[in-house]
Tab-separated table of C-alpha atoms and ligand atoms in Angstrom:
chain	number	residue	atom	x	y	z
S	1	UNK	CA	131.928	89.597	88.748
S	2	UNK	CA	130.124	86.346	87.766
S	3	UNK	CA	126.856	86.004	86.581
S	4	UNK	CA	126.269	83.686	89.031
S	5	UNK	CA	127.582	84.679	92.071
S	6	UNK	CA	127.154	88.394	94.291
S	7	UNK	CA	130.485	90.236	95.113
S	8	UNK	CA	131.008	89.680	99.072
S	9	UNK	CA	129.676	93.029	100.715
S	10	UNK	CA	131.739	95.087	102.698
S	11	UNK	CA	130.795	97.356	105.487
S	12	UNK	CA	131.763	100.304	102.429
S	13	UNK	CA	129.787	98.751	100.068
S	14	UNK	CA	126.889	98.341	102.647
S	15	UNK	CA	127.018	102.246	103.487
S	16	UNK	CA	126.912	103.121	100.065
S	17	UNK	CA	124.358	101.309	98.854
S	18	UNK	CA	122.151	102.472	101.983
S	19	UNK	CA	122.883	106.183	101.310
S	20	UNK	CA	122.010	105.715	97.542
S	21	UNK	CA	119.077	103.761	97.879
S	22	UNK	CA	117.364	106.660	99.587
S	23	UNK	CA	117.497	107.903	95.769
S	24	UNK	CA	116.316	105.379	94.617
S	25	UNK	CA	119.254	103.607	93.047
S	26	UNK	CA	120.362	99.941	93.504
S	27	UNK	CA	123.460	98.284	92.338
S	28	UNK	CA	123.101	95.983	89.511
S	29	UNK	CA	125.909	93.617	91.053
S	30	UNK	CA	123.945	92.638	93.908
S	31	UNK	CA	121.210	91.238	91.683
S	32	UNK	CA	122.347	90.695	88.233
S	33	UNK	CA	122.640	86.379	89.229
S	34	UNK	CA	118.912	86.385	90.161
S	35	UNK	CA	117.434	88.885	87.398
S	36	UNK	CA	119.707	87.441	84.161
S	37	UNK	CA	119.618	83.647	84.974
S	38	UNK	CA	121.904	80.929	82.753
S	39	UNK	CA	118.546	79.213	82.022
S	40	UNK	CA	114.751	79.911	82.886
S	41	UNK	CA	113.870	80.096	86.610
S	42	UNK	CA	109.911	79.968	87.887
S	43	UNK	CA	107.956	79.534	91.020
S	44	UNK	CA	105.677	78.212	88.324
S	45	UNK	CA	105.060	74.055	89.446
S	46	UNK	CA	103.935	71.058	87.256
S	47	UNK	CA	100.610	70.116	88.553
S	48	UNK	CA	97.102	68.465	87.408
S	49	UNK	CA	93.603	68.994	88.248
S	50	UNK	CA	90.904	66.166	87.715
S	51	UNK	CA	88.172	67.357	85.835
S	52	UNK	CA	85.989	64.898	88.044
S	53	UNK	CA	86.704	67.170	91.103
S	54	UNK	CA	86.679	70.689	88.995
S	55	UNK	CA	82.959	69.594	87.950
S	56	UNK	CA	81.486	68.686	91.650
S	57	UNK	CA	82.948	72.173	92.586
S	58	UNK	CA	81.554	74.051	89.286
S	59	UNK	CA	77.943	72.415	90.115
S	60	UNK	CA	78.215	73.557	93.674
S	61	UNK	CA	79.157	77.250	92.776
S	62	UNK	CA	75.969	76.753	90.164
S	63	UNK	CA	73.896	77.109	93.505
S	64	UNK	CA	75.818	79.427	95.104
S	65	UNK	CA	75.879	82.244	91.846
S	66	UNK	CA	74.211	82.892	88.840
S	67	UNK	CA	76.179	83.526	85.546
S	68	UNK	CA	74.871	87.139	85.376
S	69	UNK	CA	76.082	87.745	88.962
S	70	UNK	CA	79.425	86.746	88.473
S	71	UNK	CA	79.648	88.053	84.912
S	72	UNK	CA	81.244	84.999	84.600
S	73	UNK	CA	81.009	81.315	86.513
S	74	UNK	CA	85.019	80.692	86.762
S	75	UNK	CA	87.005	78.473	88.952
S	76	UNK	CA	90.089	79.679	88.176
S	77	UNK	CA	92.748	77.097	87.951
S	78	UNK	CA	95.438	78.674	90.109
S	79	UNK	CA	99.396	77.375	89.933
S	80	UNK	CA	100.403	75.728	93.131
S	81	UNK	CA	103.660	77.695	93.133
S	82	UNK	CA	101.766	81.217	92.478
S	83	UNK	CA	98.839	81.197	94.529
S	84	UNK	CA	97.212	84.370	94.573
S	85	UNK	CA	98.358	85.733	91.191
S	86	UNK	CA	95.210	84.228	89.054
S	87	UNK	CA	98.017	82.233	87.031
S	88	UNK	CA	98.284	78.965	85.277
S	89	UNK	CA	102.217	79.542	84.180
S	90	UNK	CA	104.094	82.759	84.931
S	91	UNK	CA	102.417	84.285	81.821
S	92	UNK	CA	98.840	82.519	81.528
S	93	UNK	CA	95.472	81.700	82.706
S	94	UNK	CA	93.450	78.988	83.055
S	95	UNK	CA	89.501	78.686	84.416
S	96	UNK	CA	86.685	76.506	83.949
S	97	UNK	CA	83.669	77.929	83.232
S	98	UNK	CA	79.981	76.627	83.684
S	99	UNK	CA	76.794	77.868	81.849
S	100	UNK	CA	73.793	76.744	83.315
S	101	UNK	CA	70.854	75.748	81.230
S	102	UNK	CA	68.460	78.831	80.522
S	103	UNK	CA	71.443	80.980	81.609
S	104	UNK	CA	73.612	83.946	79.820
S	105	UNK	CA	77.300	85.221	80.633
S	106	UNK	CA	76.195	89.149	79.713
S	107	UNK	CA	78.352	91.324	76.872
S	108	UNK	CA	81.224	92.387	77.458
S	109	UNK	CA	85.111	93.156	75.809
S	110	UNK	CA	88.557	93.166	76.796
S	111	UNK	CA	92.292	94.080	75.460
S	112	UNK	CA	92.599	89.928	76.829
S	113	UNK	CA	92.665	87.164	74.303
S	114	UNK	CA	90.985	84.222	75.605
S	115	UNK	CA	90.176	80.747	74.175
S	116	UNK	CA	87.506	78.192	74.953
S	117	UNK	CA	88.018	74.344	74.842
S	118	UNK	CA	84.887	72.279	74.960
S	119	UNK	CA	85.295	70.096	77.779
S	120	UNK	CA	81.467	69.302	79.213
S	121	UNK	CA	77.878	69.657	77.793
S	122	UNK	CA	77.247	70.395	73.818
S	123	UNK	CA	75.176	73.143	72.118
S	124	UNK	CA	76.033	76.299	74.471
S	125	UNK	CA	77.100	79.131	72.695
S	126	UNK	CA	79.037	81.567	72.223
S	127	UNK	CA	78.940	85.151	69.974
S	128	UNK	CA	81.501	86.793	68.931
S	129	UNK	CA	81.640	90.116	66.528
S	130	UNK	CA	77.701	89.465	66.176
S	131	UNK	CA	77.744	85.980	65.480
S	132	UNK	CA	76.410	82.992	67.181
S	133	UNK	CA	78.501	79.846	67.162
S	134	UNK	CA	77.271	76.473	68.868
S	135	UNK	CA	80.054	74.705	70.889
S	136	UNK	CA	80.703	70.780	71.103
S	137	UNK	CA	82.943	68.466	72.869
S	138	UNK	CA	86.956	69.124	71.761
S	139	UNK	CA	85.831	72.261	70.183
S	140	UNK	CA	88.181	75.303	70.209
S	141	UNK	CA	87.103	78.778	70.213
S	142	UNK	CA	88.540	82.301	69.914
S	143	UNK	CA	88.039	85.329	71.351
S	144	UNK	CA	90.325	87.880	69.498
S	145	UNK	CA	91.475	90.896	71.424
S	146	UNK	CA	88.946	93.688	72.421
S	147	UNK	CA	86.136	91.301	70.599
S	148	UNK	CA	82.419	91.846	72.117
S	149	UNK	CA	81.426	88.363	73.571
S	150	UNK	CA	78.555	86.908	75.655
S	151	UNK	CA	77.735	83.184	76.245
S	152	UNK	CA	74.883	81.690	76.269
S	153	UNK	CA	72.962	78.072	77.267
S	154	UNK	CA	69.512	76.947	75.662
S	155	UNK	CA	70.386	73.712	76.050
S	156	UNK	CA	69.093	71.237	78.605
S	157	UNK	CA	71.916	70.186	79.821
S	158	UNK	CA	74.885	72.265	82.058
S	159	UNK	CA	78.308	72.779	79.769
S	160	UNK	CA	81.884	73.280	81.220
S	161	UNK	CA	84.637	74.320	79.093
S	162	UNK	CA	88.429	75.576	79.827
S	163	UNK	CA	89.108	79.117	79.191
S	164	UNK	CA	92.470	79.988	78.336
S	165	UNK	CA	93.696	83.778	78.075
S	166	UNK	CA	96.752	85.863	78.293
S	167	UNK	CA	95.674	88.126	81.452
S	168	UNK	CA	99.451	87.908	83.232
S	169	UNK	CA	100.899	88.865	79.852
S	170	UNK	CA	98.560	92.415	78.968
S	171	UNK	CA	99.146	92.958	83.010
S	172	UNK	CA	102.614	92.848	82.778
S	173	UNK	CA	102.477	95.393	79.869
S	174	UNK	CA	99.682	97.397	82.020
S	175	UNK	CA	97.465	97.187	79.221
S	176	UNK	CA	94.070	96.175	80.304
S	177	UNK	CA	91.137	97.698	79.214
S	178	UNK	CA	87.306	96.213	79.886
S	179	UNK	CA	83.952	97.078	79.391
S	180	UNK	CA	80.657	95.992	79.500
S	181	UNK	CA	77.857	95.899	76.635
S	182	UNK	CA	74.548	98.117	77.346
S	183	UNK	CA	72.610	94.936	76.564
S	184	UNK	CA	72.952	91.319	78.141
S	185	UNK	CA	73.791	90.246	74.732
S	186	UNK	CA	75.103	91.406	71.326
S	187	UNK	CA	72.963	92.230	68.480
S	188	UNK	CA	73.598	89.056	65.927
S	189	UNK	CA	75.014	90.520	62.543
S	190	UNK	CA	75.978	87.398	61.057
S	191	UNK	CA	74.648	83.862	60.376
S	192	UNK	CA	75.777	80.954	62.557
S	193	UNK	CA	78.660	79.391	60.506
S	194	UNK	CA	79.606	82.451	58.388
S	195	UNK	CA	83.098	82.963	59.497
S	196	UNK	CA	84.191	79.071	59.103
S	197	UNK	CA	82.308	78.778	55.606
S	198	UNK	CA	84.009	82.636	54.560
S	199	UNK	CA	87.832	81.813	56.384
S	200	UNK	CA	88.051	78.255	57.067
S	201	UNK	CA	87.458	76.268	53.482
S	202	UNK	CA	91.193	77.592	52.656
S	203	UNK	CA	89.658	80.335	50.319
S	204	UNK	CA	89.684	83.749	51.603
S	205	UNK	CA	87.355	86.455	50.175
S	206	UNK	CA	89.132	87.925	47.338
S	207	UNK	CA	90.347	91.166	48.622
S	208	UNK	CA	89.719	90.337	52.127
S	209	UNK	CA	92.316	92.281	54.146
S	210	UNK	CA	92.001	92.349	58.134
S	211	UNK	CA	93.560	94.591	60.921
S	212	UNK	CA	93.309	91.943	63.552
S	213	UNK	CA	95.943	89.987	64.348
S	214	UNK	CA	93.811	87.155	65.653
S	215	UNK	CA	92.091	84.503	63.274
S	216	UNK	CA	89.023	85.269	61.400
S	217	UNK	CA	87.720	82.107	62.020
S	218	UNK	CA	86.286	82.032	65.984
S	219	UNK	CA	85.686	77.906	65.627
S	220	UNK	CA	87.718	75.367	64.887
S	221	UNK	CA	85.044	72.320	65.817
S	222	UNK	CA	86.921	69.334	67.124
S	223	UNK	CA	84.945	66.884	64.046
S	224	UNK	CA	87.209	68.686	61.372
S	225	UNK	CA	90.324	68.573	63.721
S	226	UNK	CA	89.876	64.808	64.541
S	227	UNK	CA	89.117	64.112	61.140
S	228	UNK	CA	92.635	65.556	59.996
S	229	UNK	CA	94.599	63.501	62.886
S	230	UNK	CA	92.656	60.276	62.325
S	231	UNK	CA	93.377	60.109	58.220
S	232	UNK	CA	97.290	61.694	58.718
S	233	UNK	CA	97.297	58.418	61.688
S	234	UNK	CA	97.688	55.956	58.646
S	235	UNK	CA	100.862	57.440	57.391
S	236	UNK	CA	102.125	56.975	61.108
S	237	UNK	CA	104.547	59.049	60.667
S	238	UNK	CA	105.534	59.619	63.872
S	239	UNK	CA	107.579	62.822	65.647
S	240	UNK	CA	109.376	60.930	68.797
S	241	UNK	CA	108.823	64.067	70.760
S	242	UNK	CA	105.086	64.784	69.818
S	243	UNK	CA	103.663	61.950	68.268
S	244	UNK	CA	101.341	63.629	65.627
S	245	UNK	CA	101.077	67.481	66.656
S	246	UNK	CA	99.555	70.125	64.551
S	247	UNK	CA	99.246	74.127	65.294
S	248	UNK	CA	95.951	75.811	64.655
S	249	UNK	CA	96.388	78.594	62.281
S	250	UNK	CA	94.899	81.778	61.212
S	251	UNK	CA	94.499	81.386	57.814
S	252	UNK	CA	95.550	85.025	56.843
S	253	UNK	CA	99.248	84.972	57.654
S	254	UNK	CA	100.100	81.010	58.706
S	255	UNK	CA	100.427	82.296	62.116
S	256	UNK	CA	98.875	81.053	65.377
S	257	UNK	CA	95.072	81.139	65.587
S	258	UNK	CA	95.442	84.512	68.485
S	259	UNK	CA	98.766	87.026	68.439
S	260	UNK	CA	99.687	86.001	72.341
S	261	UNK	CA	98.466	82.030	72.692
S	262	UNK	CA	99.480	79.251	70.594
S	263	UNK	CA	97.035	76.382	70.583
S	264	UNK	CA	97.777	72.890	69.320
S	265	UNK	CA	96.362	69.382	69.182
S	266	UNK	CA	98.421	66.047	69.126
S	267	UNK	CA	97.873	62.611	68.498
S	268	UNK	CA	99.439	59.547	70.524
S	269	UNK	CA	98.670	56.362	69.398
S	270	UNK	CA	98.266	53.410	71.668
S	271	UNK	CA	101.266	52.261	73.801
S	272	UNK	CA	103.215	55.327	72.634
S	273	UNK	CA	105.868	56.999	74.839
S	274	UNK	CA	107.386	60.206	73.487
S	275	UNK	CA	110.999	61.305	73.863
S	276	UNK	CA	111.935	63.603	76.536
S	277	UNK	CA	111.040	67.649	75.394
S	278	UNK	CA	112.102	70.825	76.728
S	279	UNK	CA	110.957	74.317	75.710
S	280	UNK	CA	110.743	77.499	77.023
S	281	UNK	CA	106.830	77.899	76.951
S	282	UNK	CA	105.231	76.818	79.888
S	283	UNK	CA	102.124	74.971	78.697
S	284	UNK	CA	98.452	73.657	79.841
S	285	UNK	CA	97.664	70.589	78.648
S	286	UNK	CA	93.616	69.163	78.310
S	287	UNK	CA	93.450	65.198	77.510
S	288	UNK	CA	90.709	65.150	74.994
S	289	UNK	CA	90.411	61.384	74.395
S	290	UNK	CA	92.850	58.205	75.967
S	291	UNK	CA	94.185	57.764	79.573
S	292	UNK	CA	97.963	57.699	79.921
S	293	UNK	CA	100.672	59.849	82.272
S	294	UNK	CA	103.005	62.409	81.790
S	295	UNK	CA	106.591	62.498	83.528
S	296	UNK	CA	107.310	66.393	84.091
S	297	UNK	CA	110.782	66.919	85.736
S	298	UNK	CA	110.705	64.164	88.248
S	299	UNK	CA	107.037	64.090	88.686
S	300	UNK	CA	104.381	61.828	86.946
S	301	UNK	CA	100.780	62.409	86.404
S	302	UNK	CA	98.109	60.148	85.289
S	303	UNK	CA	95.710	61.302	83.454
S	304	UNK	CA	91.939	60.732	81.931
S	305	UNK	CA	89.756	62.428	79.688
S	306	UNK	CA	89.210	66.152	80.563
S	307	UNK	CA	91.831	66.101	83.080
S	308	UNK	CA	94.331	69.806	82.682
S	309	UNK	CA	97.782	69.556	83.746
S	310	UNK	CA	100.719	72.391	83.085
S	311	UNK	CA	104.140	71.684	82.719
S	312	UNK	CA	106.458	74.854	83.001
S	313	UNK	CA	108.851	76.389	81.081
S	314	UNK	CA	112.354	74.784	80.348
S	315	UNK	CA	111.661	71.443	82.093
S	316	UNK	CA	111.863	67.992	80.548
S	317	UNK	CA	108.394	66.332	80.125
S	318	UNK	CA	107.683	63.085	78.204
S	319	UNK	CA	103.639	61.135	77.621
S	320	UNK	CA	102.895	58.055	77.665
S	321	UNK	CA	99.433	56.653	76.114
S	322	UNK	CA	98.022	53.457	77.432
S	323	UNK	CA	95.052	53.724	74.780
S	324	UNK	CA	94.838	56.585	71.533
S	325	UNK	CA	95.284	59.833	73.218
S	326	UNK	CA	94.590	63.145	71.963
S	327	UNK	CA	95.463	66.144	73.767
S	328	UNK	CA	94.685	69.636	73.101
S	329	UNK	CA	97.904	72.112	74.496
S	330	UNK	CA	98.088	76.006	74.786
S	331	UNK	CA	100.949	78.431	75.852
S	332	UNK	CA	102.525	81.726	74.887
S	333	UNK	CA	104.985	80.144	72.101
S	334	UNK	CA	102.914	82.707	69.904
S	335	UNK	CA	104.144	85.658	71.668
S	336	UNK	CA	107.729	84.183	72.414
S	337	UNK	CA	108.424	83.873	69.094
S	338	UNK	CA	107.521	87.053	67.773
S	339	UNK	CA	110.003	88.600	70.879
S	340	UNK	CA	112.496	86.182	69.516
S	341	UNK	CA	112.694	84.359	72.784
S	342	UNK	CA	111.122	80.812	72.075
S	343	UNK	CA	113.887	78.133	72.134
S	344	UNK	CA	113.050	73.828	72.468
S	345	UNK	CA	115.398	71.484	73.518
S	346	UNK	CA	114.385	67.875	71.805
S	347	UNK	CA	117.155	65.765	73.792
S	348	UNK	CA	118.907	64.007	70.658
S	349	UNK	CA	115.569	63.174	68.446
D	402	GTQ	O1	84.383	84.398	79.220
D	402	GTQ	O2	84.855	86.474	78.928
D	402	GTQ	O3	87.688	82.783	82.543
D	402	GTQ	O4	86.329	87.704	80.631
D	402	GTQ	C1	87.974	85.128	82.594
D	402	GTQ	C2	87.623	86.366	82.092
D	402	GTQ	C3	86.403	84.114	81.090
D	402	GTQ	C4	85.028	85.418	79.511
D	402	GTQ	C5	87.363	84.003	82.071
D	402	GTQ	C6	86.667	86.481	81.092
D	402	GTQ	C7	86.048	85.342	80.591
């Protein structure tokens, strides 16, 4: 036995496992190479969408359906090696969704984390847990598990944004739950800005204790994000695999922002070519700011503002920024890490 190769079958062996299978038993020999692989295996594909082309299609499904009819406007962006699943990576989603001016995406929860990244339009919103929370351009927003949320446009002009959440992952645990609000939107408890004035000033209330394992804060607005990057820049202090690359946080335990998705935002500066990574979290990418190109196994992609590309798990990628790039990333690292599973391979840097 090998754990790469099958045992040859014999017309014995053949007999047998026909008569048991009737009982519904199978031999682990037969399949042990394809189910415990030396390294990770995936129909998942590197691939990129142009944000140009996402937003023609968006606009045309804007006159097609209303927000309220299709509880939400989504194009779902769909992995070219796993059409039909509704997947980004093996484990993830990814969709753009469009709010129309004057319209609302009605109340509703899930046991599904999902996260919003501003990509298109400013000054939708968004409410969460009975507060409002206005999105911009390169903003990132939570929606913690099993959290009320509606969105909402009273702005004049259409806005876009990614939506990332972890629907493969609670279906592979068959642990979806979903349902709607009684009202198209939530009763607001809370002022606009009370949860990143009470969470994100790093002060905590005093005896603030939580049960949630996602962040308290709901908005981490791109200004204070860019801000951090573009004063850290002068110490260019550079990681040759990442450039400058910071986590978001929840700022109750250090963890990731959401128990499932880890979200992140790096830094490139001009002319900068990183050193080949590997890890085992397949992850979507969003170019916030720069054009460059990304080299994923043997495959490049250019890319521009907006733009969403995914590289999967355990395969070598490596940027390259023509101008200052910064690029907002998400993948499960969050949950692999808590299952002990996470492992990167930085080549020799
Ligand atoms: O905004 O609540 O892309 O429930 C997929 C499912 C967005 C949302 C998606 C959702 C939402």
């Amino acid at each position: 036995m090998s754990l790469t190769e099958k045992p040859a079958i014999t017309p014995e062996r053949l007999a047998f496992y026909e008569k048991i299978d009737k009982e519904a038993f199978t031999p682990l020999w037969e399949v042990m190479s394809s189910i415990i692989t030396p390294e990770p295996k995936s129909d998942c594909q590197p691939h990129l969408w142009r944000f140009a082309n996402a937003k023609a299609h968006l606009l045309e499904a804007g006159g097609l359906i209303s927000a309220k009819a299709a509880e939400r406007r989504v194009l779902i962006l769909e992995n070219p090696g796993l059409r039909g699943t509704s997947k980004i990576t093996t484990s993830l989603y990814a969709g753009l969704q469009l709010v129309m001016p004057g319209e609302v995406a009605p109340a509703h929860r899930h046991s599904q984390t999902a996260l919003r990244f501003v990509l298109d339009g400013s000054g939708a919103h968004t409410a969460v847990n009975g507060e409002r929370t206005e999105m911009r351009y390169g903003d990132f927003v939570i929606t913690p598990p099993n959290a009320w949320h509606d969105h909402g446009n009273e702005t004049r002009e259409s806005m876009i944004w990614l939506d990332g959440l972890d629907i493969p992952l609670v279906s592979f645990f068959d642990a979806s739950f979903a349902e709607g609000f009684d009202a198209e939107a939530q009763p607001l408890t809370r002022e606009t800005g009370d949860s990143l004035a009470r969470y994100g000033a790093n002060m905590l209330p005093v005896d603030f204790e939580t049960k949630s394992a996602a962040s308290p804060i709901f908005n981490y607005p791109y200004e204070r994000s860019r801000a951090a990057l573009e004063k850290m820049k002068e110490q260019a202090d550079w990681d040759p695999c990442h450039g400058l690359k910071m986590r978001y946080v929840n700022p109750n335990d250090g963890g990731y922002a959401m128990p499932t998705m880890a979200t992140f935002l790096q830094l490139l500066p001009k002319a900068f070519q990183t050193a080949a990574y590997r890890a085992t979290d397949a992850t979507v990418f969003t170019v916030v700011e720069g054009t460059g190109r990304s080299t994923i196994g043997d495959k490049t992609y250019e890319w521009g503002p907006k733009d969403i590309f995914v590289a999967p798990s355990w395969r070598w990628i490596r940027h390259e920024a023509d101008e200052e790039t910064v690029i907002f990333s998400y993948s499960d690292r969050a949950a692999q890490e808590k299952l002990g599973l996470f492992r990167q391979d930085r080549g020799n840097n």
